[in-house]
XYZ file of N, CA and C in Angstrom:
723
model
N -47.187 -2.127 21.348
C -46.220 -1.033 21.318
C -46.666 0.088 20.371
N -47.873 0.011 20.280
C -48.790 1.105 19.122
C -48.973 2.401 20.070
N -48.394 2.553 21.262
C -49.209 3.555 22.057
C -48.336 4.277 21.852
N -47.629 5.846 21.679
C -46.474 6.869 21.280
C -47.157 8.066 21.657
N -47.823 8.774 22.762
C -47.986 9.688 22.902
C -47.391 11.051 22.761
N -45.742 11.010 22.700
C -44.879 12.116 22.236
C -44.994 12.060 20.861
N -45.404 11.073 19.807
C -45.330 11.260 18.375
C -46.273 11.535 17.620
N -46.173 12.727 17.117
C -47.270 13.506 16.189
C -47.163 12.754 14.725
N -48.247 11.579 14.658
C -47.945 11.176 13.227
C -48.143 11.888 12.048
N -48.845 13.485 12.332
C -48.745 14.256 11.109
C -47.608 14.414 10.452
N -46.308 14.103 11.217
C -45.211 14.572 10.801
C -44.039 13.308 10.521
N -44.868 11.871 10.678
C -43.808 11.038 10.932
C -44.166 10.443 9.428
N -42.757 9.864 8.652
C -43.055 9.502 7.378
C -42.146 8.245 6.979
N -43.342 7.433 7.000
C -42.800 6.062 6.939
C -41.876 5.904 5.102
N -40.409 5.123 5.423
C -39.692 5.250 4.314
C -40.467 4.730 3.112
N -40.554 5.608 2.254
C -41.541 5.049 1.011
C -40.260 4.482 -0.415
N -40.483 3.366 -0.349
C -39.217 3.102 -1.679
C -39.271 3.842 -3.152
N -40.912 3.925 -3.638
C -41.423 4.575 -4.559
C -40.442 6.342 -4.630
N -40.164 7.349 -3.288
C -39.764 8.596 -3.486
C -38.028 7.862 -3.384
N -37.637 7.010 -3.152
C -36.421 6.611 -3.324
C -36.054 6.654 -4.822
N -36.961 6.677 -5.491
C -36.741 6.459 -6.671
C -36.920 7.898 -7.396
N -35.830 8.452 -8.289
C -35.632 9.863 -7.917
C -36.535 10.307 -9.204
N -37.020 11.186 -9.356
C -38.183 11.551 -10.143
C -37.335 12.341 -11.789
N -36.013 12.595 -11.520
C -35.408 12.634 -12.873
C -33.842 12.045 -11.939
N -32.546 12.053 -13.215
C -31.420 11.546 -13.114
C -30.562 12.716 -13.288
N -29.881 13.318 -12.589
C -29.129 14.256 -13.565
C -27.612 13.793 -14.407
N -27.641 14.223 -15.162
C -26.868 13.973 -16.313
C -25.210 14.588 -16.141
N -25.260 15.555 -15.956
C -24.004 16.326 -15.514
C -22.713 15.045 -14.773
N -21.171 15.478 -15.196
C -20.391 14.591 -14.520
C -20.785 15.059 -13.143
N -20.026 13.787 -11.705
C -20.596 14.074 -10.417
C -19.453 15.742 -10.131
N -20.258 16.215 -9.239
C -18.994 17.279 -8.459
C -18.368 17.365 -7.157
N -16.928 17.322 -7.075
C -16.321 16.797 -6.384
C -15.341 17.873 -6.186
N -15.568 18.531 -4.415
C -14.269 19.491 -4.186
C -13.370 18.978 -2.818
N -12.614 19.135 -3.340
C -10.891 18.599 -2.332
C -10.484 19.273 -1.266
N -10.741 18.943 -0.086
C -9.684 19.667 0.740
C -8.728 19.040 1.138
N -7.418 19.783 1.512
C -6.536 19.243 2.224
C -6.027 20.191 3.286
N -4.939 19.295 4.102
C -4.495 20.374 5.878
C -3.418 21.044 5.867
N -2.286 20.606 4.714
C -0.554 21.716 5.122
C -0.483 22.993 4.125
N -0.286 23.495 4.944
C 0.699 24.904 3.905
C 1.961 24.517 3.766
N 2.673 23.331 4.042
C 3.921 23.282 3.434
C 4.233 23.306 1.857
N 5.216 23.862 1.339
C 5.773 23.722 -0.015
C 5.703 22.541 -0.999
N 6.043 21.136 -0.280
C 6.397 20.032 0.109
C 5.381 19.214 0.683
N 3.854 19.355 0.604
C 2.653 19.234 0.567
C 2.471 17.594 0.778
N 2.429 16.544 1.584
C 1.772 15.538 1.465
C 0.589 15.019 0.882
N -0.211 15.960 2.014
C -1.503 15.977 1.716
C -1.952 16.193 0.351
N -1.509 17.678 0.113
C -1.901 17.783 -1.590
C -1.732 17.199 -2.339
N -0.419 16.401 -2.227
C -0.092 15.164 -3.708
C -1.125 14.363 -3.346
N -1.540 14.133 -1.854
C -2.604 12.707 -2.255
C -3.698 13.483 -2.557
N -3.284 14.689 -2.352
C -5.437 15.171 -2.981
C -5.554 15.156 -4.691
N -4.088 15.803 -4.842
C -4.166 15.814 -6.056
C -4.141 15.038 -7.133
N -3.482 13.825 -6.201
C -3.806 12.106 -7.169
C -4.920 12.007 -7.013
N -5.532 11.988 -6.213
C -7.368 11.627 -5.987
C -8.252 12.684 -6.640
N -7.931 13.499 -7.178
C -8.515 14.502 -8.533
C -7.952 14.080 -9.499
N -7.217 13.194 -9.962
C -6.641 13.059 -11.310
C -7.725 11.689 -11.213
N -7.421 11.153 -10.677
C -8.681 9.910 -10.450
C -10.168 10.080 -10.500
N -10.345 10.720 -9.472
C -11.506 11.410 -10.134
C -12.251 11.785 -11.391
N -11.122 12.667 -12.075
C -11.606 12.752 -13.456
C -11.264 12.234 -14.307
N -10.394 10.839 -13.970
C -10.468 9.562 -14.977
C -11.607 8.925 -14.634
N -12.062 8.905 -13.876
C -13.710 8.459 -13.513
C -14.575 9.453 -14.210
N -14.318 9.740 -14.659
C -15.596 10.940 -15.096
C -16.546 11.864 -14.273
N -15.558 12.510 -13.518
C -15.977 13.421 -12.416
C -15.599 14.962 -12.843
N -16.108 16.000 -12.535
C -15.467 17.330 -12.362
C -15.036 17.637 -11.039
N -13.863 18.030 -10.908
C -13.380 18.540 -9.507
C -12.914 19.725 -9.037
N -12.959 20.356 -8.090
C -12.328 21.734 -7.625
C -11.502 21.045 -6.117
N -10.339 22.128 -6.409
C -9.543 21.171 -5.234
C -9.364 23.003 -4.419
N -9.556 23.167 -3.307
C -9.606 24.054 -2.610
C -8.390 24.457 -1.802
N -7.526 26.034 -2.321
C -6.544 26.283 -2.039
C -6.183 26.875 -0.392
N -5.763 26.685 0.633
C -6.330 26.949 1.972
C -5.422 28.178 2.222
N -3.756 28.750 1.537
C -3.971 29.631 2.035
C -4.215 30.662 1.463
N -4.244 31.924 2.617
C -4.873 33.211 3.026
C -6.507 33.076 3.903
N -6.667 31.538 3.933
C -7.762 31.698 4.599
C -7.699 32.052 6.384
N -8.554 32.920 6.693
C -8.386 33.607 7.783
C -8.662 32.394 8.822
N -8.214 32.386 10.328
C -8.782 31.494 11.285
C -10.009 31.862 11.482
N -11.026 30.719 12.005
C -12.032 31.440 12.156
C -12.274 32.261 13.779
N -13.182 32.946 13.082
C -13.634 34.152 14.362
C -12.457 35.272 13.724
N -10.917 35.075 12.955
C -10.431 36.296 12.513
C -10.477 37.008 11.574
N -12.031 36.359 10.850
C -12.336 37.019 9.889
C -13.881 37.435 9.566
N -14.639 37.639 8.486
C -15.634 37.108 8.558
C -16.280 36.711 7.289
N -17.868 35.910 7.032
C -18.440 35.158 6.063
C -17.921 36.301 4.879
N -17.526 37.688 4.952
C -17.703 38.635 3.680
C -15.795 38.242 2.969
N -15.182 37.371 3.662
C -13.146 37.449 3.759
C -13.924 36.745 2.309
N -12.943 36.839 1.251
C -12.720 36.084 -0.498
C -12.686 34.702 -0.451
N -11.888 34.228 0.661
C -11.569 33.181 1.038
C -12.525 32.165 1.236
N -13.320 32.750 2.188
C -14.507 32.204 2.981
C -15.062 32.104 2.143
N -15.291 32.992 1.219
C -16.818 32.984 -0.003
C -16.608 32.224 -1.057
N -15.322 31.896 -1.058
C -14.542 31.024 -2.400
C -14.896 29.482 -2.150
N -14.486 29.384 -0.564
C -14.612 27.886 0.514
C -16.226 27.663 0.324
N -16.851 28.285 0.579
C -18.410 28.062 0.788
C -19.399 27.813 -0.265
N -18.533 28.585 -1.996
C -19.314 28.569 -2.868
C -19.014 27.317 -3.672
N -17.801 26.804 -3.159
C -17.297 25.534 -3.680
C -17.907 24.078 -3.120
N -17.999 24.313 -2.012
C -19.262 23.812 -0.847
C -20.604 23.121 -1.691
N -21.014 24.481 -2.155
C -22.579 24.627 -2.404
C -22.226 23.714 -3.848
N -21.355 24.203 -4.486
C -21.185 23.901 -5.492
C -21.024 22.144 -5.990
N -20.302 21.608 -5.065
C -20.091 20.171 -4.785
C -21.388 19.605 -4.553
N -21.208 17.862 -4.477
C -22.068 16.745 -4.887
C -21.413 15.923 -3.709
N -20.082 15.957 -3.886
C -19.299 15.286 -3.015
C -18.202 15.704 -2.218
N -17.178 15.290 -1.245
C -15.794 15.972 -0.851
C -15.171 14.914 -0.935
N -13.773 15.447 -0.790
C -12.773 14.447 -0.451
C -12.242 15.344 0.810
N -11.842 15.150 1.710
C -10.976 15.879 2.888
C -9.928 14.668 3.114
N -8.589 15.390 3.135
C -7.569 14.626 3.192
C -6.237 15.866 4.774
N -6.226 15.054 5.289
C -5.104 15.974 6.600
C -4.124 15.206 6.717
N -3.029 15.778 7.019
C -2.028 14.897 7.643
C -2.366 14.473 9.322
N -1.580 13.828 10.074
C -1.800 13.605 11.180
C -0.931 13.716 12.036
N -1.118 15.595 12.820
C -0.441 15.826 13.964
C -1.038 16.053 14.793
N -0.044 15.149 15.940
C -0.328 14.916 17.481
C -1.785 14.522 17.546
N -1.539 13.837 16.621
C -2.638 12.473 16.923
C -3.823 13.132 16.259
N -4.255 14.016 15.457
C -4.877 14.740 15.315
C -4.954 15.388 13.880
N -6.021 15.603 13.282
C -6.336 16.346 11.743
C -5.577 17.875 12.189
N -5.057 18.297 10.863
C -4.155 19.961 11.379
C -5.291 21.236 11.136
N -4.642 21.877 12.255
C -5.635 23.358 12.554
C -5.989 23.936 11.277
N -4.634 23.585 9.637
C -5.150 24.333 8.898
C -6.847 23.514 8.084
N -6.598 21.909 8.185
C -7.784 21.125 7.891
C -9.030 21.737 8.511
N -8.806 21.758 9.633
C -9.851 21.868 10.972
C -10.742 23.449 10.813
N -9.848 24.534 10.138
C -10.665 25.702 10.047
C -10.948 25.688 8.541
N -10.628 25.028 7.811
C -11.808 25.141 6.683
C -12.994 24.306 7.068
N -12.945 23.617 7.891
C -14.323 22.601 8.159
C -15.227 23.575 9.045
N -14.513 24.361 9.832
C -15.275 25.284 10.869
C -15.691 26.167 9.743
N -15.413 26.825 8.968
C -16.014 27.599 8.132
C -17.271 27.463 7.119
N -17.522 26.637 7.278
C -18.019 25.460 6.897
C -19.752 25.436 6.882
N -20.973 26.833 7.515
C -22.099 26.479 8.225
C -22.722 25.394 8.387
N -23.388 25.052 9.238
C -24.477 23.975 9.017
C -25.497 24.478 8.179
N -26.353 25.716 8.508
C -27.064 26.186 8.116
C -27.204 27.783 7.536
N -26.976 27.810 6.476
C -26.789 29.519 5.835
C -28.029 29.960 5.007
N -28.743 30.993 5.776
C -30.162 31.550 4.951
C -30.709 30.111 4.553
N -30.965 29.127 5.178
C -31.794 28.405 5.118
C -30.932 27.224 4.061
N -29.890 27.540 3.587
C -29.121 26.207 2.688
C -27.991 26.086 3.869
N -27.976 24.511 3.651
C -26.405 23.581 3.858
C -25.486 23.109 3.234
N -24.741 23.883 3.427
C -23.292 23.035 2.209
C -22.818 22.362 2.446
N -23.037 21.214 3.522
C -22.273 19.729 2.934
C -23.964 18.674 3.500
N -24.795 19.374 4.131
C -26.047 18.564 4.410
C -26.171 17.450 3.188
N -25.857 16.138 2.931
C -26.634 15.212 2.191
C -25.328 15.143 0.823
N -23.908 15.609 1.010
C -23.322 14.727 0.157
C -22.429 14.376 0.608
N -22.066 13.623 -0.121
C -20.576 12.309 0.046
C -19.216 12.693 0.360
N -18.817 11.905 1.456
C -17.541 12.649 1.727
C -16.080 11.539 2.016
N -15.569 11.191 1.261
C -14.495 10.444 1.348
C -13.127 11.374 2.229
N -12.207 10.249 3.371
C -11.238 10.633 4.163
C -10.107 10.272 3.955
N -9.317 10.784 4.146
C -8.178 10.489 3.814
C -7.076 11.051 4.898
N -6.035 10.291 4.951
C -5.006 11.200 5.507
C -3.394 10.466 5.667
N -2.406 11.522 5.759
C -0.911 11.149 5.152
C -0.184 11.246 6.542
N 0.535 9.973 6.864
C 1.612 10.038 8.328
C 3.089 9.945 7.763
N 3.874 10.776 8.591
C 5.454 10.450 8.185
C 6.390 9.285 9.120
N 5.253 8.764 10.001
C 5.437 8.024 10.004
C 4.670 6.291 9.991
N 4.842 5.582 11.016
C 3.884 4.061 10.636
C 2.029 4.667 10.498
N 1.741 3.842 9.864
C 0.070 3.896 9.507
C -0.446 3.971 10.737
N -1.276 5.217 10.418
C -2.224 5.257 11.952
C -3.611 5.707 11.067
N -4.496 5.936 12.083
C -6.119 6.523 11.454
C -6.686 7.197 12.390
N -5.997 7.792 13.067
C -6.286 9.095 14.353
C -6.958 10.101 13.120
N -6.417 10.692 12.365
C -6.906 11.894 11.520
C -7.899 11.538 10.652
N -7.960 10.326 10.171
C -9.333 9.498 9.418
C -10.746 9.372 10.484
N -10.409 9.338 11.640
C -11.500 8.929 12.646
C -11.885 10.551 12.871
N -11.065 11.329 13.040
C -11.344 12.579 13.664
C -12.238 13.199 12.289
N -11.776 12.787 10.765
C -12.544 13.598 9.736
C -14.007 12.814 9.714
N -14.248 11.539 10.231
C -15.444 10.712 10.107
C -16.530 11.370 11.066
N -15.400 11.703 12.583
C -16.831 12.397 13.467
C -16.995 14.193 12.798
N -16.364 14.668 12.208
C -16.471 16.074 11.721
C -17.793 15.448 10.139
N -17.260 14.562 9.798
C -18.490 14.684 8.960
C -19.753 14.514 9.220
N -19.320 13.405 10.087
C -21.221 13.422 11.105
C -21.547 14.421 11.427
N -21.183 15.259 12.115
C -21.505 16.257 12.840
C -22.284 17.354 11.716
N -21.247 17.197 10.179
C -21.795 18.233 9.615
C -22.749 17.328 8.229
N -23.401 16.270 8.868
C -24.345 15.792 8.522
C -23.982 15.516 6.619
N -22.666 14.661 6.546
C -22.580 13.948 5.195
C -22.691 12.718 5.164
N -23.016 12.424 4.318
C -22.808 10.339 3.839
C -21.115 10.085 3.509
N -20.435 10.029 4.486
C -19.265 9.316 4.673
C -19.111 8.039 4.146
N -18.069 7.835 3.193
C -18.364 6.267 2.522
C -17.658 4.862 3.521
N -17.930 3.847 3.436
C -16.971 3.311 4.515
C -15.387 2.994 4.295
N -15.568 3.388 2.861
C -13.658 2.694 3.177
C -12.721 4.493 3.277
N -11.697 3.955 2.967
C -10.620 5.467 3.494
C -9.637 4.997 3.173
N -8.384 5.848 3.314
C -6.855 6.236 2.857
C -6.074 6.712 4.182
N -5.526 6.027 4.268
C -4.008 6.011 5.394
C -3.048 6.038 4.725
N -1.989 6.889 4.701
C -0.823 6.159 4.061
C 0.172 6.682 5.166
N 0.678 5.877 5.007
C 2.238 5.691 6.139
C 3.542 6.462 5.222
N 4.483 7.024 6.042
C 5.648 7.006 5.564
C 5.337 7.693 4.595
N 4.404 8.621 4.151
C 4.488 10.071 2.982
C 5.543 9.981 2.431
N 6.621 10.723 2.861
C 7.411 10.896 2.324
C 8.264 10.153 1.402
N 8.095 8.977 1.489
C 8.516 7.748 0.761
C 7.654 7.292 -0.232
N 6.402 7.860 -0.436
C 5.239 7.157 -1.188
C 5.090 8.454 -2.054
N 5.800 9.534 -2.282
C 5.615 10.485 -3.216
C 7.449 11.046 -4.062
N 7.542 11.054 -5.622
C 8.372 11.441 -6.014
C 8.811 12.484 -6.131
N 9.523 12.806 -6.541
C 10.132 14.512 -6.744
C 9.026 15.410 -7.574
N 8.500 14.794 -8.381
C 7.328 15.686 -8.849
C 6.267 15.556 -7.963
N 5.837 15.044 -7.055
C 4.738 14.861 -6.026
C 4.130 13.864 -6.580
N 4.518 13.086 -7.139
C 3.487 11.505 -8.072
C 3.731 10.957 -6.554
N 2.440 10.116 -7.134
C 2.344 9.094 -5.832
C 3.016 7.652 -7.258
N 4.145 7.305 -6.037
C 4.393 5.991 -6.636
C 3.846 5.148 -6.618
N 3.439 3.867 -7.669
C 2.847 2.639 -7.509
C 3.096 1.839 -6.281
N 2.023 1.302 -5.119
C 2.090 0.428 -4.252
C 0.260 0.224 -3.433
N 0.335 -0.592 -2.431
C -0.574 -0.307 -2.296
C -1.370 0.552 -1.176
N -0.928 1.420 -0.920
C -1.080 2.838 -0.548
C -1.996 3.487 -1.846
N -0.952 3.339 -2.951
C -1.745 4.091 -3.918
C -3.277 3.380 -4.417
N -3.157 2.229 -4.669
C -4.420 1.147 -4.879
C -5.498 1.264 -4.098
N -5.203 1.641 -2.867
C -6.505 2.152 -2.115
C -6.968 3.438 -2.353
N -6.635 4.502 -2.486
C -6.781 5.949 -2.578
C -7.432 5.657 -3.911
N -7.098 4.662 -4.956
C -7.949 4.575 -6.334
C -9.193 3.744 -5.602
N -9.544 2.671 -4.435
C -10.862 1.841 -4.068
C -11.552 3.170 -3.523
N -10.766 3.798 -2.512
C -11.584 5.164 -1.723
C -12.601 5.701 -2.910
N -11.543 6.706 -3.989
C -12.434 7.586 -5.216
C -13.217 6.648 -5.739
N -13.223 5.169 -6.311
C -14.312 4.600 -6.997
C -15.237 4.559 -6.249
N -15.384 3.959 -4.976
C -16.585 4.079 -4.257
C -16.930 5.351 -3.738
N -16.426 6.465 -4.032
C -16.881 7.909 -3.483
C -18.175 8.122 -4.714
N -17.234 8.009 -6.112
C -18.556 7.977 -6.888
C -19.652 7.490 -7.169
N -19.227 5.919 -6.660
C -20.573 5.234 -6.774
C -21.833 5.332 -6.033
N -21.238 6.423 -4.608
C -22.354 6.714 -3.308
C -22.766 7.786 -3.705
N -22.116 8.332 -4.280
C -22.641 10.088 -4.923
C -23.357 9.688 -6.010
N -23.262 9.015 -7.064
C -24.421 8.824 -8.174
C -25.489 8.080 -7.301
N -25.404 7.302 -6.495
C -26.281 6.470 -6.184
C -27.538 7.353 -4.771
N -26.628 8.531 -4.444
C -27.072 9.244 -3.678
C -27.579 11.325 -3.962
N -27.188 11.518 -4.866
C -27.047 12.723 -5.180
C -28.710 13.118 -5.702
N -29.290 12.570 -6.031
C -30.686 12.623 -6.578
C -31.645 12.254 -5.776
N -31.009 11.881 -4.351
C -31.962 10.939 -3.222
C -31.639 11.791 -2.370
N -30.840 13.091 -2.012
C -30.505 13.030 -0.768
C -31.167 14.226 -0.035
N -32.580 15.085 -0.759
C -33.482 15.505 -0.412
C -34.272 14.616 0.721
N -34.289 13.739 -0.235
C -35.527 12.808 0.723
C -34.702 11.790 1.864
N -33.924 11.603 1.853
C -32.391 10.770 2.755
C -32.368 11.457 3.890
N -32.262 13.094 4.258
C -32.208 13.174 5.152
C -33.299 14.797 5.784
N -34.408 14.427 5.101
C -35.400 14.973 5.261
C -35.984 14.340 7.130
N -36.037 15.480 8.116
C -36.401 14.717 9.378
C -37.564 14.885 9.980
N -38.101 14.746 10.809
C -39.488 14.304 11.694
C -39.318 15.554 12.602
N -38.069 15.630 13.351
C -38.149 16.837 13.734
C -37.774 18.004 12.809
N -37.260 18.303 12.025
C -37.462 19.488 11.703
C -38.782 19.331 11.060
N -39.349 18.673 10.590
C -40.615 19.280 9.560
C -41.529 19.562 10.939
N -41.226 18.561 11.853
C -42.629 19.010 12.811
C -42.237 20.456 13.604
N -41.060 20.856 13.254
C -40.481 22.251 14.483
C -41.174 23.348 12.962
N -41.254 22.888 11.933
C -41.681 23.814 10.954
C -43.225 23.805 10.614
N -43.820 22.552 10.937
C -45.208 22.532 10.916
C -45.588 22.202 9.476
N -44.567 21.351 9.100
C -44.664 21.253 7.866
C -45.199 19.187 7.746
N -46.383 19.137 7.505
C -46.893 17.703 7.577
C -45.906 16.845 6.188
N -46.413 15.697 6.751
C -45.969 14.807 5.493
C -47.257 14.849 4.382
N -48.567 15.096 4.676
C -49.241 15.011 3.717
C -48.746 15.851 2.874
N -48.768 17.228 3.167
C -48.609 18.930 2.473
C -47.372 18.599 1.629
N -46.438 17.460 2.249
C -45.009 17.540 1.325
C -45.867 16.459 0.336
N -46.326 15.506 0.199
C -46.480 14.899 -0.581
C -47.757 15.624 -1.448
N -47.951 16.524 -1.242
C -49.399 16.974 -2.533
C -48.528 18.231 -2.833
N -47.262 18.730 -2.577
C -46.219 19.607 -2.838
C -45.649 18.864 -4.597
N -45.332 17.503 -3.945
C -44.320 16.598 -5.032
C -45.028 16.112 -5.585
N -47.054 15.826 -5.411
C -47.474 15.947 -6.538
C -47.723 17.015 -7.739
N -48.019 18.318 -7.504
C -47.722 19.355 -8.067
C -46.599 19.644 -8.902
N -45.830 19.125 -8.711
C -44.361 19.687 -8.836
C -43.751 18.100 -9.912
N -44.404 17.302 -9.458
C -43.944 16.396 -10.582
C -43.906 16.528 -11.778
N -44.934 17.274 -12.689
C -44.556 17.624 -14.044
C -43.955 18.291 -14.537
N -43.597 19.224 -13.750
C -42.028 20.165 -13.845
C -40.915 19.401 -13.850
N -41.084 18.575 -13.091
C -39.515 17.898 -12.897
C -39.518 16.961 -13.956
């Protein structure tokens, strides 16, 4: 099965454990920005985003939790709207996400759905969510479902993050948050604390790797860019780093 005539091995790069191993650590707490889906007053979503940032930075995280409105729909605005540039630089800015929606009609909400569209894959040659961590979440008023958890899992594939495997459902919102928006003790809340611990542990364990994680065969070969040339690149460049 050695015969591969479509595969240009200039470009194919067998996983080396040695570049797994990240050539410095960075030191900085991880960074972690929040979205959530309602403009209501009365916010589900936000109390659970906003418990999962208080968690966060009892973990020793920095977080930005991202305010959605005035953001324009997309196509009714464009990359130059405050909004957009606020959404995108927070993006770049992050290590990790949390995206949290409620779930209507079976479905993550239009306001969730157009900050993700805003979102590029590819801008002047950077990606803002290409290669970090993205924990899901989402709030029903009524019984536990995971329609809006499944729908944020294929939106993260798509926009090419390390999705962690566990997640946050909570049933019955409205019952699982107090008059100040606290999430009451149960275990609703106990998971949303397993979700954030393992968000960080994939982001430290990934944030320094994720150059080389999802570095591909086709793009380097659509760029003509060999695996040797990258590796006498990262020898060069090793004593800098």
């Amino acid at each position: 099965m050695t015969d591969q005539p479509a595969l240009d091995a200039r470009f194919l790069d067998a996983p080396d454990l040695s570049r797994l191993e990240p050539g410095r650590r960075s030191q900085h707490p991880p960074r972690i920005l929040l979205l959530y889906g309602s403009l209501r007053e009365r916010s589900y979503s936000r109390f659970a985003t906003e418990e999962a940032a208080r968690i966060l930075e009892q973990l020793g995280c920095e977080t930005r939790i991202f305010d959605p409105r005035g953001l324009p729909l997309p196509d009714d605005g464009g990359p130059d709207h405050p909004k957009v540039q606020e959404l995108r630089a927070l993006s770049l800015w992050s290590e990790g996400q949390v995206w949290c929606s409620p779930e209507r009609h079976g479905a993550v909400t239009g306001v969730m759905k157009s900050q993700i569209d805003w979102l590029p894959l590819n801008s002047g040659g950077v990606r803002p969510t290409q290669g970090r961590t993205l924990a899901v979440m989402q709030v029903s008023g009524g019984s536990q479902s995971f329609n809006a958890v499944n729908g944020l899992r294929l939106l993260g594939r798509w926009m090419r993050m390390i999705t962690i495997p566990n997640q946050s459902s909570v049933a019955k919102a409205w019952q699982e948050f107090d008059e100040a928006g606290r999430m009451r003790p149960s275990a609703f809340y106990d998971r949303v604390v397993d979700v954030m611990e393992e968000l960080v542990k994939f982001t430290l364990l990934t944030r320094d790797r994720s150059d080389y994680l999802v570095d591909r065969y086709s793009e380097r070969r659509a760029a003509g860019r060999t695996v040797e040339g990258d590796r006498i690149a990262d020898a060069v460049l090793a004593p800098v780093r």
